[in-house]
Amino acid sequence: MPRANRMLRILSLFDLTRPVLTPELLMTELGVSRASVYRDLGQLTQAGLIERVAERGYALGSTIVELDRQIRLGDPLLNAADTLLKKLADDSGGIVLLCRVHGSKVMCIHQVRGRNATLPVSYERGRAMPLYRGATSKIILANLPSSALKTLWTREKNALVKAGWPTTLAAFVEALAALRAQHYCISQGEVDPDALGMAVALHDGGKLLGSLSVVLPATGTSALAHRNVLAHLQSTARRIEARLEDERMKARSDTRARNSKPGNTAGSKVASKTSAKKKTPKAGKA
């Protein structure tokens, strides 16, 4: 395993059951020598990604906290959604979740609670959740490309079937196609027993980013209220996507403007290639 991949693997081994890792454990997990493990630990420590915890081992370092702050302040999706999420939470009275695709899982990157929203929810910032339970995850699952669905099916068929999905790949893909065509997902009690979730997918120029959802109490809310919340949810998602589109178009326009300035190297190269393709007309015979 290349050294860079090995260091990434070390970072991925930290979880709630193992907040502190020892060199001995890493030697076993990675199958490498003590010297190799200590070299990797030294480099990660120098970068602030991990830190020594007395004699117990190594824990995640302060650079992780710094990067988390950078994400909260600079994530384009969060910036596009920020004020809209608060309004959706206030108007619906529910808990609004903004989630991203995270490999074969779903990661909540922001949560906003509406008025009197005391319902506990499992989706919290930074917690990876499976793709196959609850509206928040299932609407993302429905929008994944077929190749990703086949890979997921091969790797996690038993878990998918246990979660209530069909027992064959063809039926699984068909069920997801119907959900994708519906453009939203509603589920009840699949993740948290007393919760009802509504979710829609979020895209940026055709790329699946994640989902936007509202979580409400499973009882005590009328069907009309549910329809109104769903309509507001869909409208908010479209506005977030429109803001992302505006930012993308602005960035493209800025790039073109920079490239068109006199003396710009990149622009000059493009112009040179274009002019080189033009053939000089041959002089006619006298």
Backbone as numpy.savetxt, mean C-alpha at the origin, in Angstrom:
# Nx Ny Nz CAx CAy CAz Cx Cy Cz
22.95 -15.88 -0.66 22.10 -14.69 -0.66 22.99 -13.44 -0.66
22.78 -12.51 -1.61 23.56 -11.27 -1.62 23.44 -10.53 -0.29
24.50 -9.82 0.07 24.54 -9.18 1.38 23.40 -8.17 1.57
23.11 -7.38 0.53 22.02 -6.40 0.65 20.70 -7.09 0.93
20.44 -8.20 0.24 19.20 -8.96 0.48 19.18 -9.53 1.90
20.35 -9.93 2.37 20.44 -10.51 3.71 20.09 -9.47 4.77
20.55 -8.24 4.58 20.25 -7.19 5.56 18.76 -6.84 5.54
18.16 -6.84 4.35 16.71 -6.62 4.28 15.96 -7.75 4.97
16.48 -8.95 4.82 15.87 -10.10 5.48 15.94 -9.95 7.00
17.04 -9.43 7.51 17.16 -9.20 8.96 16.07 -8.25 9.43
15.87 -7.16 8.70 14.84 -6.19 9.09 13.45 -6.81 9.06
13.21 -7.71 8.11 11.88 -8.32 7.99 11.59 -9.33 9.10
12.62 -9.75 9.83 12.42 -10.74 10.89 11.87 -10.13 12.18
11.94 -8.81 12.31 11.39 -8.17 13.50 9.86 -8.21 13.45
9.23 -8.64 14.52 7.77 -8.56 14.64 7.42 -8.49 16.13
6.11 -8.51 16.42 5.69 -8.35 17.82 6.11 -9.53 18.69
6.27 -10.69 18.09 6.71 -11.85 18.87 8.22 -11.87 19.05
8.92 -11.14 18.16 10.38 -11.08 18.25 10.86 -9.64 18.08
10.61 -8.79 19.07 11.04 -7.39 18.96 12.55 -7.22 19.10
13.21 -8.23 19.66 14.67 -8.21 19.82 15.24 -9.48 19.20
16.23 -9.31 18.33 16.87 -10.45 17.66 18.30 -10.61 18.15
18.70 -11.85 18.34 20.07 -12.13 18.76 20.90 -12.60 17.57
22.22 -12.42 17.64 23.08 -12.92 16.56 22.91 -14.42 16.34
22.72 -15.16 17.42 22.57 -16.61 17.31 21.32 -16.98 16.52
20.22 -16.28 16.80 18.98 -16.53 16.06 19.17 -16.20 14.58
19.85 -15.09 14.30 20.06 -14.68 12.91 20.95 -15.67 12.17
21.94 -16.23 12.84 22.78 -17.25 12.21 21.93 -18.43 11.76
20.97 -18.82 12.61 20.10 -19.94 12.28 19.14 -19.59 11.14
18.52 -18.42 11.24 17.54 -18.00 10.24 18.17 -17.79 8.86
19.36 -17.21 8.83 20.00 -16.85 7.57 20.94 -17.93 7.05
21.35 -18.82 7.93 22.26 -19.88 7.51 23.65 -19.37 7.15
24.13 -18.37 7.88 25.45 -17.80 7.60 26.29 -17.81 8.88
27.56 -17.46 8.73 28.49 -17.51 9.85 28.26 -16.35 10.82
28.82 -16.50 12.01 28.74 -15.45 13.02 29.39 -14.16 12.51
30.53 -14.30 11.82 31.23 -13.12 11.31 30.36 -12.36 10.31
29.65 -13.09 9.44 28.78 -12.44 8.45 27.63 -11.71 9.14
27.04 -12.34 10.15 25.94 -11.73 10.88 26.40 -10.44 11.57
27.56 -10.48 12.20 28.05 -9.29 12.90 28.40 -8.16 11.94
28.88 -8.50 10.75 29.14 -7.45 9.74 27.84 -6.77 9.34
26.80 -7.59 9.11 25.50 -7.03 8.73 24.91 -6.19 9.86
25.00 -6.69 11.08 24.47 -5.95 12.22 25.20 -4.63 12.42
26.50 -4.65 12.18 27.27 -3.42 12.32 26.86 -2.36 11.32
26.61 -2.79 10.07 26.22 -1.83 9.05 24.82 -1.28 9.31
23.91 -2.15 9.74 22.55 -1.70 10.05 22.54 -0.77 11.25
23.39 -1.06 12.23 23.50 -0.19 13.41 24.05 1.18 13.03
25.04 1.19 12.17 25.64 2.45 11.73 24.61 3.32 11.01
23.70 2.69 10.28 22.66 3.43 9.56 21.50 3.83 10.47
21.52 3.37 11.72 20.44 3.70 12.65 19.19 2.87 12.46
19.26 1.84 11.61 18.09 1.01 11.35 17.85 0.01 12.48
18.91 -0.35 13.20 18.77 -1.17 14.40 19.67 -0.58 15.48
19.47 -1.03 16.72 20.34 -0.58 17.81 20.50 -1.70 18.83
21.63 -1.69 19.50 21.92 -2.72 20.50 21.08 -2.46 21.74
20.49 -3.53 22.28 19.67 -3.44 23.50 20.41 -4.18 24.60
21.23 -3.44 25.34 22.04 -4.02 26.43 22.66 -5.33 25.96
22.45 -6.40 26.72 23.01 -7.70 26.35 21.98 -8.61 25.70
20.81 -8.07 25.41 19.71 -8.92 24.93 19.78 -9.17 23.44
20.31 -8.22 22.67 20.34 -8.38 21.23 20.15 -7.05 20.53
19.37 -7.05 19.45 19.19 -5.86 18.63 17.71 -5.60 18.39
17.32 -4.33 18.49 15.95 -3.89 18.21 15.97 -2.88 17.08
14.81 -2.57 16.54 14.73 -1.56 15.48 15.19 -0.21 16.01
15.86 0.58 15.14 16.48 1.82 15.57 15.69 3.07 15.24
16.26 4.19 15.61 15.56 5.48 15.51 15.36 5.94 14.06
16.17 5.44 13.14 15.97 5.82 11.73 14.61 5.36 11.24
14.12 4.24 11.77 12.79 3.75 11.40 11.72 4.77 11.79
11.86 5.36 12.97 10.92 6.38 13.43 11.00 7.61 12.53
12.21 7.97 12.16 12.41 9.12 11.28 11.76 8.90 9.92
11.90 7.69 9.40 11.29 7.36 8.11 9.77 7.35 8.20
9.25 6.89 9.35 7.80 6.89 9.54 7.25 8.31 9.51
7.96 9.22 10.14 7.53 10.63 10.11 7.56 11.17 8.69
8.60 10.80 7.94 8.70 11.25 6.56 7.53 10.75 5.72
7.12 9.52 5.96 5.98 8.96 5.24 4.70 9.71 5.61
4.51 9.96 6.91 3.28 10.64 7.35 3.18 12.05 6.78
4.32 12.70 6.59 4.31 14.08 6.10 4.46 14.18 4.59
5.05 13.17 3.96 5.37 13.30 2.55 4.74 12.30 1.61
3.99 11.33 2.13 3.35 10.34 1.26 2.34 11.02 0.35
2.49 10.92 -0.99 1.56 11.57 -1.91 0.10 11.14 -1.71
-0.11 9.86 -1.40 -1.48 9.39 -1.18 -2.07 10.02 0.08
-1.30 10.06 1.15 -1.78 10.70 2.38 -2.05 12.18 2.17
-1.16 12.85 1.45 -1.34 14.28 1.21 -2.60 14.55 0.39
-2.87 13.69 -0.58 -4.06 13.86 -1.42 -5.34 13.58 -0.65
-5.26 12.70 0.35 -6.47 12.26 1.05 -6.75 12.98 2.35
-5.76 13.64 2.92 -5.79 14.11 4.30 -7.10 14.79 4.72
-7.41 15.95 4.15 -8.60 16.70 4.58 -9.90 15.98 4.21
-9.87 15.22 3.13 -11.06 14.49 2.69 -11.42 13.37 3.66
-10.41 12.74 4.24 -10.67 11.66 5.19 -11.38 12.17 6.44
-10.97 13.31 6.92 -11.59 13.88 8.13 -13.06 14.21 7.88
-13.34 14.77 6.71 -14.73 15.11 6.39 -15.57 13.84 6.27
-15.02 12.82 5.63 -15.74 11.56 5.49 -16.02 10.95 6.86
-15.05 11.01 7.75 -15.24 10.46 9.11 -16.27 11.27 9.88
-16.20 12.60 9.78 -17.15 13.45 10.50 -18.57 13.24 9.99
-18.72 13.17 8.66 -20.06 13.05 8.08 -20.67 11.66 8.29
-19.83 10.63 8.25 -20.35 9.26 8.38 -20.47 8.82 9.84
-19.65 9.44 10.70 -19.63 9.02 12.09 -18.88 7.72 12.31
-18.27 7.21 11.24 -17.55 5.94 11.34 -16.05 6.12 11.45
-15.34 5.04 11.23 -13.88 5.03 11.25 -13.41 4.87 9.81
-12.63 5.82 9.35 -12.15 5.81 7.97 -10.75 5.23 7.94
-10.54 4.28 7.03 -9.24 3.62 6.89 -8.69 3.87 5.50
-7.45 4.30 5.44 -6.73 4.44 4.17 -5.65 3.37 4.17
-5.71 2.47 3.20 -4.80 1.32 3.18 -4.08 1.20 1.85
-2.89 0.64 1.90 -2.07 0.39 0.71 -1.89 -1.11 0.50
-1.65 -1.48 -0.76 -1.20 -2.84 -1.06 0.20 -2.99 -0.47
0.42 -4.11 0.20 1.72 -4.35 0.84 2.14 -5.78 0.53
2.71 -5.98 -0.67 3.05 -7.33 -1.10 1.79 -8.15 -1.25
1.72 -9.26 -0.50 0.51 -10.09 -0.53 -0.39 -9.79 0.67
-0.22 -8.60 1.25 -1.04 -8.19 2.38 -1.55 -6.76 2.17
-2.29 -6.28 3.14 -2.84 -4.92 3.12 -2.31 -4.18 4.35
-1.87 -2.95 4.14 -1.29 -2.17 5.24 -2.09 -0.89 5.44
-2.62 -0.69 6.64 -3.29 0.57 6.96 -2.23 1.65 7.17
-2.36 2.77 6.45 -1.40 3.86 6.60 -2.00 5.07 7.31
-3.33 5.07 7.48 -3.95 6.19 8.20 -5.34 5.80 8.64
-5.71 6.27 9.84 -7.04 6.00 10.39 -7.59 7.29 10.98
-8.84 7.60 10.66 -9.51 8.78 11.21 -10.84 8.35 11.81
-11.07 8.72 13.06 -12.31 8.35 13.74 -13.31 9.50 13.70
-14.55 9.16 13.37 -15.62 10.15 13.35 -16.19 10.36 14.74
-17.26 11.13 14.79 -17.89 11.46 16.07 -18.36 10.19 16.79
-18.02 10.09 18.04 -18.45 8.97 18.89 -18.08 7.59 18.34
-17.04 7.52 17.52 -16.63 6.24 16.94 -15.70 5.53 17.91
-16.28 4.68 18.74 -15.50 3.98 19.77 -15.25 2.52 19.42
-15.77 2.08 18.29 -15.64 0.67 17.88 -14.17 0.30 17.69
-13.69 -0.78 18.32 -12.31 -1.21 18.08 -12.18 -1.85 16.70
-11.12 -1.53 15.98 -10.89 -2.12 14.66 -9.48 -2.70 14.61
-9.34 -3.80 13.89 -8.05 -4.48 13.78 -7.10 -3.77 12.83
-7.68 -3.04 11.86 -6.83 -2.31 10.92 -6.30 -1.05 11.60
-5.03 -1.05 11.92 -4.40 0.12 12.52 -3.12 0.42 11.77
-2.68 1.65 11.85 -1.51 2.08 11.09 -0.31 1.16 11.32
0.26 0.69 10.21 1.46 -0.13 10.27 1.22 -1.61 10.46
-0.02 -2.03 10.62 -0.30 -3.45 10.83 -0.68 -4.10 9.50
0.06 -5.13 9.11 -0.23 -5.85 7.86 -1.37 -6.83 8.10
-2.34 -6.84 7.18 -3.50 -7.71 7.30 -3.63 -8.57 6.05
-4.25 -9.75 6.15 -4.42 -10.62 4.97 -5.35 -10.01 3.94
-5.23 -10.49 2.71 -5.99 -9.93 1.59 -7.41 -10.49 1.48
-7.72 -11.54 2.20 -8.94 -12.27 1.88 -10.07 -12.15 2.89
-9.93 -11.31 3.92 -11.02 -11.11 4.89 -11.34 -9.63 5.02
-12.62 -9.30 5.04 -13.06 -7.92 5.25 -13.07 -7.10 3.98
-13.99 -6.14 3.93 -14.16 -5.31 2.73 -12.89 -4.56 2.37
-12.20 -4.03 3.38 -10.98 -3.25 3.14 -9.97 -4.02 2.31
-9.81 -5.30 2.63 -8.84 -6.14 1.92 -9.43 -6.73 0.64
-10.67 -7.17 0.69 -11.24 -7.91 -0.44 -11.40 -7.06 -1.69
-11.65 -5.75 -1.54 -11.77 -4.91 -2.73 -10.40 -4.74 -3.39
-9.33 -4.78 -2.61 -7.98 -4.77 -3.18 -7.72 -6.08 -3.90
-8.07 -7.18 -3.26 -7.90 -8.51 -3.86 -8.60 -8.58 -5.21
-9.80 -8.02 -5.29 -10.57 -8.07 -6.53 -9.93 -7.28 -7.66
-9.07 -6.34 -7.33 -8.45 -5.50 -8.36 -7.01 -5.89 -8.68
-6.53 -6.98 -8.10 -5.18 -7.46 -8.42 -5.16 -8.10 -9.81
-4.03 -8.06 -10.52 -3.94 -8.72 -11.82 -4.06 -10.23 -11.67
-4.46 -10.90 -12.74 -4.70 -12.35 -12.69 -3.46 -13.13 -12.28
-2.28 -12.66 -12.70 -1.04 -13.36 -12.33 -0.84 -13.36 -10.82
-1.15 -12.23 -10.19 -1.01 -12.13 -8.73 -2.04 -13.02 -8.02
-3.23 -13.11 -8.59 -4.27 -13.96 -8.00 -3.88 -15.43 -8.07
-3.30 -15.84 -9.20 -2.87 -17.24 -9.34 -1.76 -17.57 -8.35
-0.83 -16.63 -8.19 0.27 -16.84 -7.24 -0.27 -16.96 -5.81
-1.20 -16.07 -5.47 -1.80 -16.10 -4.13 -2.55 -17.39 -3.91
-3.28 -17.83 -4.92 -4.05 -19.07 -4.81 -3.13 -20.27 -4.57
-2.04 -20.32 -5.32 -1.09 -21.42 -5.17 -0.48 -21.44 -3.78
-0.17 -20.29 -3.26 0.53 -20.18 -1.98 -0.41 -20.28 -0.78
-1.64 -19.77 -0.90 -2.51 -19.65 0.27 -3.91 -20.22 0.05
-4.00 -21.27 -0.76 -5.30 -21.84 -1.08 -6.08 -22.24 0.17
-5.44 -22.93 1.09 -6.14 -23.41 2.29 -6.71 -22.25 3.11
-5.92 -21.19 3.26 -6.39 -20.03 4.03 -7.55 -19.33 3.31
-7.48 -19.27 1.98 -8.55 -18.64 1.20 -9.86 -19.42 1.34
-9.78 -20.74 1.21 -10.98 -21.57 1.33 -11.54 -21.48 2.75
-10.66 -21.47 3.74 -11.10 -21.35 5.14 -11.81 -20.03 5.38
-11.41 -18.99 4.63 -12.03 -17.67 4.77 -13.35 -17.56 4.01
-13.74 -18.64 3.32 -15.03 -18.64 2.64 -14.99 -18.46 1.14
-13.79 -18.41 0.56 -13.68 -18.27 -0.89 -13.92 -19.62 -1.56
-14.27 -19.64 -2.88 -14.52 -20.90 -3.59 -13.33 -21.85 -3.52
-13.61 -23.12 -3.80 -12.59 -24.15 -3.65 -11.79 -24.41 -4.92
-12.11 -23.72 -6.02 -11.33 -23.88 -7.25 -10.84 -22.51 -7.71
-9.72 -22.50 -8.43 -9.16 -21.24 -8.91 -10.12 -20.53 -9.84
-10.77 -21.28 -10.74 -11.69 -20.66 -11.70 -12.84 -19.95 -10.99
-13.41 -20.61 -10.00 -14.53 -20.01 -9.26 -14.06 -18.83 -8.42
-12.85 -18.91 -7.89 -12.25 -17.82 -7.12 -12.09 -16.58 -7.98
-11.53 -16.75 -9.17 -11.32 -15.63 -10.09 -12.66 -15.05 -10.54
-13.64 -15.92 -10.76 -14.97 -15.46 -11.19 -15.64 -14.62 -10.11
-15.52 -15.05 -8.86 -16.11 -14.29 -7.75 -15.47 -12.91 -7.62
-14.17 -12.85 -7.83 -13.47 -11.57 -7.74 -13.82 -10.66 -8.91
-14.05 -11.24 -10.09 -14.44 -10.44 -11.25 -15.78 -9.75 -11.00
-16.70 -10.47 -10.37 -18.01 -9.89 -10.05 -17.86 -8.76 -9.03
-16.99 -8.95 -8.06 -16.75 -7.92 -7.04 -16.09 -6.70 -7.66
-15.16 -6.93 -8.57 -14.48 -5.81 -9.25 -15.47 -5.01 -10.09
-16.38 -5.69 -10.77 -17.38 -5.02 -11.59 -18.35 -4.20 -10.75
-18.56 -4.61 -9.51 -19.46 -3.89 -8.60 -18.85 -2.58 -8.11
-17.50 -2.51 -8.09 -16.75 -1.30 -7.71 -16.77 -0.99 -6.22
-17.34 -1.83 -5.41 -17.28 -1.64 -3.96 -17.48 -2.99 -3.28
-17.16 -3.03 -2.00 -17.36 -4.26 -1.23 -17.92 -3.90 0.14
-18.87 -4.68 0.60 -19.43 -4.52 1.95 -19.31 -5.86 2.67
-18.81 -5.84 3.88 -18.71 -7.07 4.66 -19.11 -6.79 6.10
-19.46 -7.85 6.81 -19.88 -7.68 8.21 -19.28 -8.79 9.06
-18.58 -8.40 10.11 -18.07 -9.36 11.07 -16.96 -10.27 10.60
-16.34 -9.97 9.46 -15.30 -10.86 8.94 -13.95 -10.64 9.62
-13.71 -9.43 10.08 -12.45 -9.13 10.78 -12.73 -8.82 12.25
-13.63 -7.90 12.48 -14.06 -7.55 13.85 -15.54 -7.88 13.97
-15.94 -8.63 14.99 -17.30 -9.19 15.05 -18.43 -8.18 15.06
-18.22 -7.01 15.60 -19.31 -6.04 15.72 -19.25 -4.94 14.67
-18.48 -5.17 13.61 -18.24 -4.10 12.63 -18.78 -4.45 11.25
-19.22 -3.41 10.56 -19.61 -3.50 9.15 -18.67 -2.59 8.37
-18.07 -3.13 7.33 -17.11 -2.36 6.54 -17.58 -2.14 5.11
-17.32 -0.94 4.59 -17.57 -0.61 3.19 -16.25 -0.12 2.60
-15.92 -0.59 1.40 -14.62 -0.22 0.84 -14.68 -0.08 -0.67
-13.83 0.82 -1.18 -13.63 0.98 -2.62 -12.13 0.99 -2.88
-11.76 0.60 -4.10 -10.34 0.58 -4.47 -9.87 1.98 -4.84
-8.58 2.22 -4.67 -7.95 3.48 -5.07 -6.89 3.20 -6.12
-6.94 3.97 -7.21 -5.97 3.82 -8.29 -5.28 5.16 -8.56
-4.10 5.07 -9.11 -3.38 6.26 -9.56 -2.90 6.00 -10.98
-3.65 6.54 -11.96 -3.30 6.33 -13.35 -3.31 4.88 -13.77
-4.23 4.10 -13.28 -4.31 2.70 -13.65 -3.57 1.78 -12.69
-2.73 2.33 -11.84 -1.99 1.51 -10.86 -2.81 1.38 -9.59
-2.99 0.16 -9.13 -3.71 -0.08 -7.88 -2.86 0.36 -6.70
-3.39 1.28 -5.91 -2.68 1.77 -4.72 -3.12 1.06 -3.45
-4.44 0.89 -3.31 -4.96 0.30 -2.09 -6.46 0.49 -2.01
-6.95 0.84 -0.83 -8.39 0.99 -0.65 -8.71 2.08 0.35
-9.95 2.57 0.24 -10.51 3.53 1.19 -11.76 2.89 1.76
-11.90 2.90 3.07 -13.06 2.24 3.66 -13.60 2.99 4.86
-14.85 2.69 5.16 -15.52 3.23 6.35 -16.02 2.04 7.17
-15.73 2.06 8.46 -16.19 1.00 9.37 -17.26 1.58 10.28
-18.41 0.90 10.33 -19.55 1.32 11.16 -19.95 0.19 12.09
-20.72 0.48 13.14 -21.26 -0.60 13.96 -22.15 -1.50 13.10
-22.11 -2.79 13.36 -22.89 -3.74 12.55 -24.38 -3.60 12.77
-24.78 -3.02 13.89 -26.20 -2.82 14.18 -26.47 -1.36 14.53
-27.74 -0.98 14.39 -28.13 0.36 14.81 -28.06 1.42 13.74
-27.71 1.04 12.51 -27.65 1.99 11.40 -28.59 1.53 10.30
-29.40 2.43 9.77 -30.40 2.06 8.77 -29.78 1.78 7.41
-30.54 1.08 6.57 -30.09 0.79 5.21 -29.89 2.07 4.42
-30.76 3.06 4.65 -30.62 4.35 3.97 -29.31 5.03 4.36
-28.99 4.97 5.65 -27.73 5.57 6.11 -26.54 4.87 5.48
-26.63 3.55 5.35 -25.56 2.80 4.69 -25.37 3.25 3.25
-26.48 3.44 2.54 -26.39 3.88 1.14 -25.76 5.27 1.04
-26.14 6.14 1.96 -25.57 7.50 1.95 -24.07 7.48 2.24
-23.66 6.66 3.19 -22.23 6.55 3.51 -21.47 5.99 2.32
-22.03 4.97 1.68 -21.37 4.38 0.51 -21.20 5.40 -0.60
-22.24 6.20 -0.85 -22.15 7.23 -1.90 -21.07 8.25 -1.56
-21.00 8.65 -0.29 -19.97 9.61 0.15 -18.58 8.99 0.03
-18.47 7.71 0.37 -17.19 7.00 0.26 -16.71 6.97 -1.19
-17.61 6.63 -2.10 -17.24 6.56 -3.52 -16.84 7.94 -4.05
-17.58 8.96 -3.64 -17.27 10.32 -4.07 -15.90 10.76 -3.55
-15.61 10.43 -2.30 -14.31 10.79 -1.71 -13.17 10.10 -2.44
-13.36 8.83 -2.77 -12.32 8.09 -3.50 -12.04 8.73 -4.85
-13.09 9.14 -5.54 -12.90 9.78 -6.85 -12.14 11.10 -6.70
-12.42 11.84 -5.63 -11.72 13.12 -5.41 -10.25 12.89 -5.08
-9.96 11.86 -4.32 -8.56 11.53 -4.02 -7.82 11.18 -5.30
-8.44 10.35 -6.13 -7.81 9.96 -7.40 -7.62 11.16 -8.31
-8.58 12.09 -8.29 -8.46 13.30 -9.11 -7.28 14.16 -8.63
-7.10 14.26 -7.33 -5.96 15.02 -6.79 -4.63 14.37 -7.19
-4.58 13.06 -7.13 -3.36 12.35 -7.55 -3.09 12.57 -9.03
-4.15 12.57 -9.82 -4.01 12.82 -11.27 -3.49 14.22 -11.52
-4.01 15.20 -10.79 -3.54 16.58 -10.94 -2.05 16.69 -10.61
-1.63 16.03 -9.54 -0.22 16.07 -9.15 0.66 15.40 -10.20
0.17 14.31 -10.76 0.94 13.61 -11.80 1.09 14.47 -13.05
0.00 15.13 -13.44 0.06 16.00 -14.62 0.96 17.21 -14.37
0.92 17.73 -13.15 1.78 18.87 -12.81 3.25 18.46 -12.87
3.56 17.28 -12.33 4.95 16.80 -12.36 5.41 16.59 -13.79
4.54 16.07 -14.63 4.90 15.86 -16.04 5.13 17.18 -16.74
4.27 18.16 -16.45 4.43 19.49 -17.06 5.72 20.15 -16.61
6.04 20.01 -15.31 7.28 20.59 -14.79 8.50 19.96 -15.44
8.45 18.65 -15.66 9.57 17.96 -16.30 9.77 18.45 -17.72
8.67 18.62 -18.44 8.77 19.11 -19.82 9.33 20.52 -19.85
8.90 21.35 -18.88 9.38 22.73 -18.83 10.88 22.77 -18.56
11.36 21.91 -17.66 12.80 21.88 -17.37 13.59 21.41 -18.58
13.07 20.42 -19.27 13.79 19.86 -20.43 13.83 20.82 -21.61
12.85 21.74 -21.65 12.79 22.67 -22.79 13.60 23.93 -22.58
14.17 24.12 -21.38 14.97 25.32 -21.12 16.27 25.28 -21.92
16.72 26.44 -22.43 17.99 26.50 -23.16 19.14 26.02 -22.29
20.01 25.21 -22.88 21.17 24.72 -22.15 20.90 23.48 -21.34
19.64 23.00 -21.34 19.33 21.79 -20.59 19.91 20.58 -21.31
20.73 19.80 -20.63 21.43 18.69 -21.26 20.47 17.64 -21.77
19.49 17.27 -20.92 18.54 16.24 -21.32 17.74 16.69 -22.53
17.29 17.96 -22.50 16.52 18.49 -23.62 17.36 18.57 -24.87
18.65 18.93 -24.74 19.53 19.04 -25.89 19.73 17.69 -26.54
19.87 16.64 -25.71 20.06 15.30 -26.25 18.86 14.85 -27.05
17.67 15.15 -26.50 16.44 14.78 -27.22 16.37 15.51 -28.55
16.69 16.83 -28.51 16.65 17.62 -29.74 17.67 17.11 -30.75
18.87 16.72 -30.29 19.91 16.23 -31.19 19.49 14.94 -31.86
18.87 14.04 -31.06 18.42 12.77 -31.62 17.33 12.98 -32.65
16.45 13.95 -32.36 15.36 14.23 -33.28 15.88 14.77 -34.60
16.81 15.73 -34.52 17.34 16.34 -35.74 18.20 15.36 -36.51
18.85 14.43 -35.82 19.70 13.46 -36.51 18.88 12.51 -37.36
17.63 12.28 -36.95 16.77 11.38 -37.70 16.30 11.98 -39.02
16.33 13.32 -39.09 15.87 13.99 -40.31 16.95 13.92 -41.38
16.66 13.41 -42.52 17.63 13.29 -43.60 17.70 14.58 -44.41
18.92 14.94 -44.79 19.10 16.13 -45.62 18.73 15.77 -47.05
17.85 16.53 -47.71 17.43 16.22 -49.08 18.64 16.24 -50.02
18.70 15.26 -50.88 19.79 15.20 -51.86 19.56 16.22 -52.97
20.67 16.82 -53.44 20.56 17.80 -54.52 20.18 17.11 -55.82
19.29 17.70 -56.57 18.86 17.10 -57.84 19.92 17.25 -58.92
19.82 16.47 -59.95 20.76 16.55 -61.07 20.53 17.81 -61.88
21.67 18.41 -62.37 21.59 19.63 -63.16 21.02 19.33 -64.53
